[in-house]
XYZ file of C-alpha atoms in Angstrom:
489
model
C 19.959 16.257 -6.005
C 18.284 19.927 -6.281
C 15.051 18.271 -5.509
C 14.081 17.716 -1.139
C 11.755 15.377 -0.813
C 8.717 16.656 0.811
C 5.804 14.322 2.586
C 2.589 15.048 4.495
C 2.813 15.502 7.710
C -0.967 14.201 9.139
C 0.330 15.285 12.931
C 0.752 19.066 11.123
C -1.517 18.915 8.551
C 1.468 20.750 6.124
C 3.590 19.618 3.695
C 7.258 19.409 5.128
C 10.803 18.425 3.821
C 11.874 15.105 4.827
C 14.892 15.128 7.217
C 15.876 11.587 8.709
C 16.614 11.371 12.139
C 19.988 9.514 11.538
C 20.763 9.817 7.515
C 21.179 7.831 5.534
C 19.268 5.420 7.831
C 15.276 5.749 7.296
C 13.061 3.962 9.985
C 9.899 3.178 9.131
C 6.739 1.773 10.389
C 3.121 1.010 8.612
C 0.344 -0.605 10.025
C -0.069 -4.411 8.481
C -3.031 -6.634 7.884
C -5.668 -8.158 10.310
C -5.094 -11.556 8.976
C -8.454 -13.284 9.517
C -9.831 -13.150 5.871
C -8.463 -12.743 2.145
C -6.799 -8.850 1.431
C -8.747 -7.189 -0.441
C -9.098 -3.978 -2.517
C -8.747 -1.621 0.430
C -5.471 -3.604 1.969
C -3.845 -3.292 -1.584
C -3.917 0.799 -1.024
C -1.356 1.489 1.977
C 0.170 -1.873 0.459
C 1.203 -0.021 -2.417
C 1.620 3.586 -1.429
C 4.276 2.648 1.126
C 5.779 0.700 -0.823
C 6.424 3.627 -3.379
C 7.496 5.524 -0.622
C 10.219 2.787 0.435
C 11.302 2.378 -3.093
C 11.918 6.345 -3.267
C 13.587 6.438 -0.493
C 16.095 3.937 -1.681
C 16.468 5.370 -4.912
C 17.474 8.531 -3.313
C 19.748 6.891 -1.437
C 18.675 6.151 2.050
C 18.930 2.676 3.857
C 15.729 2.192 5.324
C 14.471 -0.300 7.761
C 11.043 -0.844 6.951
C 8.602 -2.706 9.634
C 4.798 -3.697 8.722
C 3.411 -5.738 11.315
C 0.593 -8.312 11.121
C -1.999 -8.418 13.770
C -2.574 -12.142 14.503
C -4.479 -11.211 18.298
C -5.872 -8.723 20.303
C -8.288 -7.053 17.036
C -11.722 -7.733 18.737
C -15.066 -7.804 16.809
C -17.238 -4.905 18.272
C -14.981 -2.679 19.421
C -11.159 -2.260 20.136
C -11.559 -3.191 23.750
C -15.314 -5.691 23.467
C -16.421 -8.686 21.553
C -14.156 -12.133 20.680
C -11.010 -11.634 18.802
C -11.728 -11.963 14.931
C -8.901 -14.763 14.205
C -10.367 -17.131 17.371
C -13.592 -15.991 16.271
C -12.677 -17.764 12.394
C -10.860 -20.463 13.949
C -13.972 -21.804 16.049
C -15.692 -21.443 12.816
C -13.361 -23.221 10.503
C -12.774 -25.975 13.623
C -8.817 -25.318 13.860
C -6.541 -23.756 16.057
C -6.030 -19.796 15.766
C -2.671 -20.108 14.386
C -3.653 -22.128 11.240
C -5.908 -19.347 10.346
C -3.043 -17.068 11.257
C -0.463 -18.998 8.497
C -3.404 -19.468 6.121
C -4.418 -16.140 5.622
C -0.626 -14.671 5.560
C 0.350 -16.992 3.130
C -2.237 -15.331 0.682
C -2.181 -11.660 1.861
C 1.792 -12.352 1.002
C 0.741 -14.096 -2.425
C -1.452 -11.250 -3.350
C 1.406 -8.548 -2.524
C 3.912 -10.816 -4.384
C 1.310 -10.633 -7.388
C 1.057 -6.556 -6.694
C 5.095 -6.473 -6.798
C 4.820 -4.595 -3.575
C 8.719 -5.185 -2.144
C 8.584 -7.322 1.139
C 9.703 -5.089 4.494
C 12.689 -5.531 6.202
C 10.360 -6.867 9.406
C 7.263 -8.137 9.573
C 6.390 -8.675 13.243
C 3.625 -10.919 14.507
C 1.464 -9.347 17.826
C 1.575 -12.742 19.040
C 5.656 -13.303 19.246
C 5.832 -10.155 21.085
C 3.361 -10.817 24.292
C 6.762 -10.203 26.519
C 7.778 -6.975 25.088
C 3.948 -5.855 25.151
C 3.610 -6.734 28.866
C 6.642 -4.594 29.957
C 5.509 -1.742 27.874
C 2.448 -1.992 29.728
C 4.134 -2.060 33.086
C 6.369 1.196 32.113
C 2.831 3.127 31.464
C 1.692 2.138 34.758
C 4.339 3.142 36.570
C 3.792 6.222 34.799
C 0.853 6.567 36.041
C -1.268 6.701 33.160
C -3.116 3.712 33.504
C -4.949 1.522 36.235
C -5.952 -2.031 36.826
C -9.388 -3.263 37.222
C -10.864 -6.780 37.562
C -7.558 -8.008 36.012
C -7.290 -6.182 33.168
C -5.551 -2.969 32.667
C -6.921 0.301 30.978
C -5.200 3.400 29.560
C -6.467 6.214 31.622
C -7.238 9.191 28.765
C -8.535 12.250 30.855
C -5.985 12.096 33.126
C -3.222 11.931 30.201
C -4.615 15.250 28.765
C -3.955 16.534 31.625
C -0.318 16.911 30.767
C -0.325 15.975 27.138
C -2.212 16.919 23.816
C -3.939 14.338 23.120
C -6.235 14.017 19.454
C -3.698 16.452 17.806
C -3.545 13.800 15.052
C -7.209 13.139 14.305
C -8.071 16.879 15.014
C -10.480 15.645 18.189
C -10.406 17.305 21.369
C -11.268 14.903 24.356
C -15.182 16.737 25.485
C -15.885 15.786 21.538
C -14.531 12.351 21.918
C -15.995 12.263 25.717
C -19.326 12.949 24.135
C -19.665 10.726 21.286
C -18.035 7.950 22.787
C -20.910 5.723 23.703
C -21.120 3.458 26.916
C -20.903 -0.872 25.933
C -22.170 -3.143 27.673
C -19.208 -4.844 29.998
C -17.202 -1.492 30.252
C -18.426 -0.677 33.521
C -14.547 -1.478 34.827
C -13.278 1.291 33.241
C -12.695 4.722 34.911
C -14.069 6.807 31.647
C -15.541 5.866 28.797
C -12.453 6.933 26.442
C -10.325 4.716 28.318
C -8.882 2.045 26.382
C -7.056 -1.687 26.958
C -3.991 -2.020 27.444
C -4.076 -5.665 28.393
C -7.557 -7.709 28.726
C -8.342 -10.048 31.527
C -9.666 -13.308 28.878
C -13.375 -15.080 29.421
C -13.428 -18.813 30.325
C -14.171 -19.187 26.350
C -11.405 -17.084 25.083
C -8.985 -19.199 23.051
C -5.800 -17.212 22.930
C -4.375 -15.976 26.303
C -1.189 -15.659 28.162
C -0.045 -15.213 31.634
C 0.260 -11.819 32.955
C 1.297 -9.934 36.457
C -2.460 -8.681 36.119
C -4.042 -11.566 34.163
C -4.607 -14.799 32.401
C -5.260 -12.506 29.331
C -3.938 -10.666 25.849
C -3.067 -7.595 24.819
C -5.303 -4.599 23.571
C -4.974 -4.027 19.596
C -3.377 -0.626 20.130
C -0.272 -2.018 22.491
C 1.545 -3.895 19.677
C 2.440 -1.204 17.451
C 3.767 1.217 19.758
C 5.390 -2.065 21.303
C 6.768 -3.459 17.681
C 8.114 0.079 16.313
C 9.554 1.213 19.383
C 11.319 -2.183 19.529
C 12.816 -2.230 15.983
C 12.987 1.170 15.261
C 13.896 2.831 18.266
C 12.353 5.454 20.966
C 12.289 7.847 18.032
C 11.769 7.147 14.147
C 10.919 8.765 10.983
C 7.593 7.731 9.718
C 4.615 5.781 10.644
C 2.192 5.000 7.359
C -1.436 3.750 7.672
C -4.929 4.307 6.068
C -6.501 7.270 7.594
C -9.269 4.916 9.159
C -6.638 4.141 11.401
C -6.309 7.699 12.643
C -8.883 7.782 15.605
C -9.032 5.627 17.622
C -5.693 3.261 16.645
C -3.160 5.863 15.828
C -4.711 8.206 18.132
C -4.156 5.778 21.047
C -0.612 4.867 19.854
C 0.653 8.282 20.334
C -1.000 8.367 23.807
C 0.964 4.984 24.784
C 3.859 5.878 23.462
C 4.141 9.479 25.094
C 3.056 8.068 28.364
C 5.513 5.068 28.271
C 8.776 7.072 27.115
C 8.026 10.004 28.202
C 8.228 12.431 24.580
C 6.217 11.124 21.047
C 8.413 8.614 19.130
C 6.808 9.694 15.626
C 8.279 12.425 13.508
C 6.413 11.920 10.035
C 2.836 10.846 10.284
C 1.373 9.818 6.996
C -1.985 8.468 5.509
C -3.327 7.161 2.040
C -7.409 8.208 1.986
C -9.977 5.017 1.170
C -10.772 2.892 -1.536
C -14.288 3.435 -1.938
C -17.261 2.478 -3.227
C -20.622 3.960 -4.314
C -19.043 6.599 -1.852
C -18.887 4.370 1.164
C -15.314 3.225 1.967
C -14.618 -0.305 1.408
C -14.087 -2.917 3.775
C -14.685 -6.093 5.489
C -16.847 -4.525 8.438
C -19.337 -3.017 5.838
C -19.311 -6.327 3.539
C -18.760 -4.310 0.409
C -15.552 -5.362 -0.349
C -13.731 -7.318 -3.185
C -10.967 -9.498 -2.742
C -8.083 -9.542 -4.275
C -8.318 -13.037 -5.960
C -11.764 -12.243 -7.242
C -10.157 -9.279 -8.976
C -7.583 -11.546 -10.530
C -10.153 -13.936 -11.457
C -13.111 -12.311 -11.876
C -15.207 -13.679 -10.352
C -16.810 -10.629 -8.259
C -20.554 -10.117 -9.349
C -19.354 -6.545 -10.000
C -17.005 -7.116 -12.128
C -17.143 -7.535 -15.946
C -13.776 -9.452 -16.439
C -10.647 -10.322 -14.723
C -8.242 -7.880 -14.089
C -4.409 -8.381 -13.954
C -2.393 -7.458 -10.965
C -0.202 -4.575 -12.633
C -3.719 -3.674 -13.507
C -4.689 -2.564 -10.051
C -1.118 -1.302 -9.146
C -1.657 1.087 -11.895
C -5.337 2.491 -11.424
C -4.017 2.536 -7.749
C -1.062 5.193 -8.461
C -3.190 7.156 -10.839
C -4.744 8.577 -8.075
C -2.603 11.114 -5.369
C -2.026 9.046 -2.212
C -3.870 11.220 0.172
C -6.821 11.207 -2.423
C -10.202 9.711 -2.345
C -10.271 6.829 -5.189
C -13.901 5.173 -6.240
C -14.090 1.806 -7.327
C -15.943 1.467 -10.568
C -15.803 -1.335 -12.886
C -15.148 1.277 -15.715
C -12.394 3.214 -13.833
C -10.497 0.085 -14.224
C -11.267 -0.795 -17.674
C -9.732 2.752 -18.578
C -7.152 1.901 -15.607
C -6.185 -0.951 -18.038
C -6.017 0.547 -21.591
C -4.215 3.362 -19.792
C -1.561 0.734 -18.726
C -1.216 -1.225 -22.122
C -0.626 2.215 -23.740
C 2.116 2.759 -21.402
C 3.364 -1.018 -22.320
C 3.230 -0.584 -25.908
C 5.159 3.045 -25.324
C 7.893 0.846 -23.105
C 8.065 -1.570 -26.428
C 8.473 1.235 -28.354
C 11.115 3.067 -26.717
C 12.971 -0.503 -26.140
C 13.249 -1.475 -29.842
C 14.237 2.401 -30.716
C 17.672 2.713 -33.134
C 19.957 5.525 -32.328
C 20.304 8.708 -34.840
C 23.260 10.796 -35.107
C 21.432 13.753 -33.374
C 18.415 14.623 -31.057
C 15.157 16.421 -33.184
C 12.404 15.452 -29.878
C 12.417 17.540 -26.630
C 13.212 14.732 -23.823
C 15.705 16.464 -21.996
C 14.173 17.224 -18.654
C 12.173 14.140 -18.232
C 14.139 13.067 -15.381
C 14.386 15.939 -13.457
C 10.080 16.295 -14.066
C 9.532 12.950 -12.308
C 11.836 13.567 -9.851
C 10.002 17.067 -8.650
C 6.858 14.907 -8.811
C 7.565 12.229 -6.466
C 9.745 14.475 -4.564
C 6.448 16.665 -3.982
C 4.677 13.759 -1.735
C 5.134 11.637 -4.034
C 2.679 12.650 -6.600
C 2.493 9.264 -8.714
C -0.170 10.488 -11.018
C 2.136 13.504 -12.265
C 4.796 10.714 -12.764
C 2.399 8.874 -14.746
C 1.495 11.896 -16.533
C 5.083 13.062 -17.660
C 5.833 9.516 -19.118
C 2.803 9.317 -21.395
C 3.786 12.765 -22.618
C 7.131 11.472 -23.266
C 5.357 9.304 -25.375
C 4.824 11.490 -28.472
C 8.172 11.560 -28.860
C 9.021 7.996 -28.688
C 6.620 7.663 -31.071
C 7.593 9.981 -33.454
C 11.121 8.596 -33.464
C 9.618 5.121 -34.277
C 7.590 6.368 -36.812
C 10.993 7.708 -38.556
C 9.799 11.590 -38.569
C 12.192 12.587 -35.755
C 15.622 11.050 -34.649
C 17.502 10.450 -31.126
C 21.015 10.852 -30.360
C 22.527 7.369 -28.416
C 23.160 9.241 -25.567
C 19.640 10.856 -25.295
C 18.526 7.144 -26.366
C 19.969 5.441 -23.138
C 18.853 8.341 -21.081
C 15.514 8.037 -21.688
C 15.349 4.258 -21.128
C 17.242 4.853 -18.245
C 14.530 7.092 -17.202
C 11.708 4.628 -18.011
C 13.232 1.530 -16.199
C 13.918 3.737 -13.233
C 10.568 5.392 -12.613
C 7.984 2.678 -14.275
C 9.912 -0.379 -12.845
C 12.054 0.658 -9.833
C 9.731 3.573 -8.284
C 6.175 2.983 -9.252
C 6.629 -0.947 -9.305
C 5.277 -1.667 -12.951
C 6.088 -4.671 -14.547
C 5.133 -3.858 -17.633
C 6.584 -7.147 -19.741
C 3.477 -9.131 -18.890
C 0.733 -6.487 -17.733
C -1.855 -6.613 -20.205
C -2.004 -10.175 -21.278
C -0.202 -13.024 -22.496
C 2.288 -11.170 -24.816
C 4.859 -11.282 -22.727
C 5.075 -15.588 -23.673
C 8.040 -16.278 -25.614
C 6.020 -18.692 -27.818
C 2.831 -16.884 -28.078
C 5.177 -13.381 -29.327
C 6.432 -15.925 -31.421
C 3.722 -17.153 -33.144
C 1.657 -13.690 -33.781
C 5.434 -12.428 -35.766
C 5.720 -15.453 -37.395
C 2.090 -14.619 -39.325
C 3.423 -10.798 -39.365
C 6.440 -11.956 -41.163
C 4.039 -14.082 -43.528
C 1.878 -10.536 -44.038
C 5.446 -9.010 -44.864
C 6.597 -11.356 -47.473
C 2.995 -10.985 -48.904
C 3.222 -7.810 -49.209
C 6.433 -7.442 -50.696
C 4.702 -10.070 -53.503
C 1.989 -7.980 -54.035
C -0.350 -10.775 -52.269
C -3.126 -8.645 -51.091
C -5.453 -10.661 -50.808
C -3.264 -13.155 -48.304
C -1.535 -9.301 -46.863
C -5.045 -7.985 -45.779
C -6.542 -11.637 -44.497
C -4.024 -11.437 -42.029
C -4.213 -8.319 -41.255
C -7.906 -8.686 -40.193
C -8.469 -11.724 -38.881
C -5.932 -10.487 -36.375
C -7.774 -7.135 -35.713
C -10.953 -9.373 -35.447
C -9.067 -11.073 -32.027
C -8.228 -7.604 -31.088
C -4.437 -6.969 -32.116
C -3.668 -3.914 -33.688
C -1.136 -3.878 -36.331
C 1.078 -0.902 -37.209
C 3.532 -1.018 -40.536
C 6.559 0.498 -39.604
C 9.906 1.654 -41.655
C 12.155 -1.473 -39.988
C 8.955 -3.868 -40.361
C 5.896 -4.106 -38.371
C 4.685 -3.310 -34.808
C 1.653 -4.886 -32.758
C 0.120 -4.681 -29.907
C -3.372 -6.138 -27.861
């Protein structure tokens, strides 16, 4: 293709063509869920932005191995390396063992992606099946000398790695900055410097979830299982790592520390990050207790919210905004989210029910190759988005009989549609406004249509025009075309 796909490199902070380590093989990595509570809003984000990116990748060809983890221990309450673990923390509260909260909350962060058509990854590690793997990673780092032990538990020893590495090239810290804002806890006084961070904690009496250790009865520090879990699956090198840029400082930050130490060179090529969901201009999330799940969007049930919204609802007023862009939750940003969508449904309809002419009179020649230098320019969805809808005048003029298409140009531009609505950006646009999609339902609302038709063609105005309106009145809009008749909700 004359396109090269070209991605954000956070580590760089430049734009930079996209060369796999080991074409047509693609590895890549993206941090998962925290599963102690129901995804919300903010989870859907790097949800769906990676998995455009892994659907663009295979449409251009590559085979990639993609790994999301999910971080079932080690995640602790006040801090990375300080407070109890947030899953034993919901177990003790919900009287059952850490695991069940584990399974429960999986099952419906997996539910709600299922719901978001976001593609499942090749892997999908658990921290807590890979204790081993994390405990000899540990050991190579110490025998690099870039960590010590202390009262059992064993600490990544910053300063001295910036001694002979970069370290905050990613988040754009140096270590006096981070040295100076880092603020002393209470119960750190076993670590060497205050930027240290765990590798492996020694557990309290009271801490449910713990495993033996050469250092320890104790568990891993949050940071350890992603450089353990890539590394592992991906190799000592790979392509791209994915996140939210929340994750940049400390968690990525400290994964590129680990990693260098342990192997000796960084294993990331690509860095990338999608910006925050936010709202009222403060990011959304479970630690501020502004966030809305993703059931209560599908039900509506959120206080702030004036109705339910469907899935391919939020999938769309998600990819309307650049990845690496700041997006504000308003209750109004996705009412226009979904008219924007049902437009782009009844436009799908449209072009699917189009006959062939014996020539071409509408300009849709370079539609493909426009998407195409969109996504291929880090991945710019809402230029996608934007080139279809302008493809829409002239579907529409061709169903409104003032123009013609060719049956060549015809299955082109389906082509096009299906490949970049359903296959890149994920839209399944059959059933994304409403019930319309139902066989029976579609088959009721002609059947009156077809009523309204014969009506017509009796000069039955009066019986023409009831219809008509009482079907406007429950929000259908009705369109007389030259083959018939055309509606939509």
């Amino acid at each position: 293709m004359e396109n090269k796909l070209v991605i954000y490199n956070t580590l760089k902070r430049k734009k930079e063509e996209f060369v796999p380590l080991h074409a047509p093989y693609v590895g890549m990595y993206v941090c998962g869920p925290t599963v102690y509570g129901d995804a919300h809003l903010g989870h859907a984000r790097p949800a769906i932005t990676f998995d455009v990116l892994f659907r663009y990748l295979q449409h251009l060809g590559y085979k990639v191995r993609y790994v999301r983890n999910i971080t079932d221990v080690g995640h602790l309450e006040h801090d990375a390396d300080e407070g109890e673990d947030k899953i034993a923390k919901k177990a003790r509260l919900m009287q059952v063992e850490p695991m069940e909260v584990v399974q429960y909350y999986t099952t419906r962060y997996h539910n709600a992606m299922t719901a978001l058509n976001v593609l499942p990854p090749s892997i999908e590690p658990h921290a807590s099946g890979h204790i081993i793997e994390q405990i000899e990673f540990v050991k190579k780092i110490l025998d690099a000398g870039f960590a010590y032990i202390s009262n059992g538990s064993v600490y990544f020893d910053v300063p001295k790695y910036a001694k002979s590495f970069p370290y905050g090239e990613l988040s754009g810290r140096n270590l006096d900055d981070v040295l100076e804002h880092t603020r002393a806890l209470d119960g750190q006084d076993e670590k060497h410097n205050s930027v240290d961070f765990a590798l492996w904690k020694k557990a309290s009496p009271e801490h449910i979830m713990h495993w033996p250790s050469p250092w320890s009865e104790g568990f891993p520090g949050w940071h350890l299982e992603c450089s353990t879990m890539s590394t592992k699956y991906l190799g000592t090198e790979f392509d791209i790592h994915g996140g939210g840029m929340d994750l940049m400082f400390p968690h990525h930050e400290c994964e590129i520390a680990q990693s260098t130490a342990a192997l000796g060179h960084e294993s990331v090529h690509y860095w990338m990050h999608n910006n925050m969901i936010t709202i009222n201009g403060q990011k959304m999330g479970k630690s501020l207790g502004n966030f809305i799940t993703l059931d209560e969007f599908f039900n509506g049930s959120h206080k702030l919210l004036s109705q339910a919204y469907a899935p391919m609802t939020i999938r769309f007023f998600i990819l309307q905004a650049h990845y690496r862009s700041t997006v504000d939750f308003s209750n109004e940003a996705l009412i226009a989210a979904e008219k924007g969508l049902s437009k782009l449904t009844d436009t799908y309809n449209r072009l699917m029910k189009l006959k062939p002419g014996s020539t071409t009179t509408v300009d849709v020649k370079d539609l493909r190759a426009k998407c195409e230098a969109a996504m291929c320019d880090d991945l710019n969805t809402p230029i996608v988005i934007s080139h279809l809808f302008d493809a829409s005048r002239a579907i529409n003029q061709v169903a409104d009989g003032s123009a013609t298409i060719s049956e060549a140009d015809l299955a082109e531009l389906k082509d096009v549609f299906n490949v970049f609505v359903g296959d890149v950006l994920g839209l399944k646009l059959e059933g994304a406004a409403s019930d319309a999609s139902s066989s029976a339902y579609k088959g009721a609302v002609d059947l009156l249509l077809e009523i309204r038709k014969q009506a017509k063609a009796n000069k039955d105005w009066a019986t023409s025009d009831l219809i008509r309106d009482k079907l406007a009145a429950l929000g259908f809009t009705v369109k007389d075309t030259k083959d018939g008749f055309e509606w939509s909700i």
